One Martini backbone bead per residue (centre of mass of N, CA, C, O) as a GRO file, in nm:
protein
   82
    1UNK     BB    1   1.256  -0.232  -0.140
    2UNK     BB    2   1.016  -0.409   0.069
    3UNK     BB    3   0.684  -0.526   0.031
    4UNK     BB    4   0.422  -0.595   0.278
    5UNK     BB    5   0.105  -0.776   0.278
    6UNK     BB    6  -0.130  -0.911   0.497
    7UNK     BB    7  -0.344  -0.946   0.777
    8UNK     BB    8  -0.329  -0.632   0.809
    9UNK     BB    9  -0.354  -0.271   0.842
   10UNK     BB   10  -0.058  -0.295   0.713
   11UNK     BB   11   0.205  -0.197   0.518
   12UNK     BB   12   0.551  -0.283   0.461
   13UNK     BB   13   0.863  -0.103   0.428
   14UNK     BB   14   1.174  -0.224   0.345
   15UNK     BB   15   1.512  -0.229   0.372
   16UNK     BB   16   1.710  -0.453   0.217
   17UNK     BB   17   2.003  -0.385   0.349
   18UNK     BB   18   1.887  -0.349   0.672
   19UNK     BB   19   1.574  -0.430   0.764
   20UNK     BB   20   1.429  -0.166   0.787
   21UNK     BB   21   1.173   0.034   0.857
   22UNK     BB   22   1.038   0.303   0.644
   23UNK     BB   23   0.726   0.211   0.608
   24UNK     BB   24   0.368   0.268   0.683
   25UNK     BB   25   0.061   0.144   0.539
   26UNK     BB   26  -0.264   0.245   0.639
   27UNK     BB   27  -0.575   0.078   0.699
   28UNK     BB   28  -0.837   0.180   0.902
   29UNK     BB   29  -1.085  -0.032   0.763
   30UNK     BB   30  -0.862  -0.267   0.711
   31UNK     BB   31  -0.704  -0.499   0.542
   32UNK     BB   32  -0.424  -0.589   0.374
   33UNK     BB   33  -0.411  -0.770   0.053
   34UNK     BB   34  -0.224  -0.568  -0.128
   35UNK     BB   35   0.080  -0.495  -0.328
   36UNK     BB   36   0.215  -0.216  -0.526
   37UNK     BB   37   0.443  -0.086  -0.777
   38UNK     BB   38   0.586   0.134  -0.942
   39UNK     BB   39   0.837   0.144  -1.176
   40UNK     BB   40   0.985   0.389  -0.991
   41UNK     BB   41   0.889   0.359  -0.673
   42UNK     BB   42   0.712   0.621  -0.587
   43UNK     BB   43   0.467   0.416  -0.575
   44UNK     BB   44   0.200   0.278  -0.381
   45UNK     BB   45  -0.034   0.010  -0.345
   46UNK     BB   46  -0.339  -0.066  -0.164
   47UNK     BB   47  -0.544  -0.338  -0.079
   48UNK     BB   48  -0.858  -0.380   0.075
   49UNK     BB   49  -1.113  -0.537   0.261
   50UNK     BB   50  -1.304  -0.266   0.205
   51UNK     BB   51  -1.247  -0.190  -0.122
   52UNK     BB   52  -0.987  -0.027  -0.117
   53UNK     BB   53  -0.758   0.210  -0.272
   54UNK     BB   54  -0.421   0.308  -0.205
   55UNK     BB   55  -0.208   0.586  -0.266
   56UNK     BB   56   0.150   0.610  -0.229
   57UNK     BB   57   0.418   0.785  -0.112
   58UNK     BB   58   0.732   0.648  -0.054
   59UNK     BB   59   0.885   0.898   0.060
   60UNK     BB   60   0.661   1.038   0.258
   61UNK     BB   61   0.391   0.839   0.320
   62UNK     BB   62   0.160   0.953   0.165
   63UNK     BB   63  -0.170   0.978   0.092
   64UNK     BB   64  -0.297   1.062  -0.246
   65UNK     BB   65  -0.523   0.823  -0.275
   66UNK     BB   66  -0.878   0.722  -0.281
   67UNK     BB   67  -1.038   0.419  -0.372
   68UNK     BB   68  -1.381   0.325  -0.410
   69UNK     BB   69  -1.627   0.085  -0.347
   70UNK     BB   70  -1.965  -0.009  -0.339
   71UNK     BB   71  -1.857  -0.279  -0.301
   72UNK     BB   72  -1.818  -0.528  -0.045
   73UNK     BB   73  -1.491  -0.597  -0.131
   74UNK     BB   74  -1.195  -0.717  -0.170
   75UNK     BB   75  -0.858  -0.633  -0.255
   76UNK     BB   76  -0.628  -0.880  -0.403
   77UNK     BB   77  -0.560  -0.716  -0.677
   78UNK     BB   78  -0.286  -0.514  -0.814
   79UNK     BB   79  -0.182  -0.258  -1.060
   80UNK     BB   80   0.027  -0.091  -1.269
   81UNK     BB   81   0.019   0.098  -1.544
   82UNK     BB   82   0.227   0.185  -1.828
   0.00000   0.00000   0.00000
């Protein structure tokens, strides 16, 4: 799949071979500024303009963790550590 985020309240995961949307990961309190995937593609994370990072299960589409910052600044870069 291909994930795209930025400028909207959600990041979109498309199936590369069909072009169909398979998941939409929504930040209810701000725009998605960045998207990253785990090395096995089981998880995606989105950084929001509200300063939060959300970790998503790419198969179920469920948000499994929300990390928040006390400073109100957007998260524009994020990655998974190996």
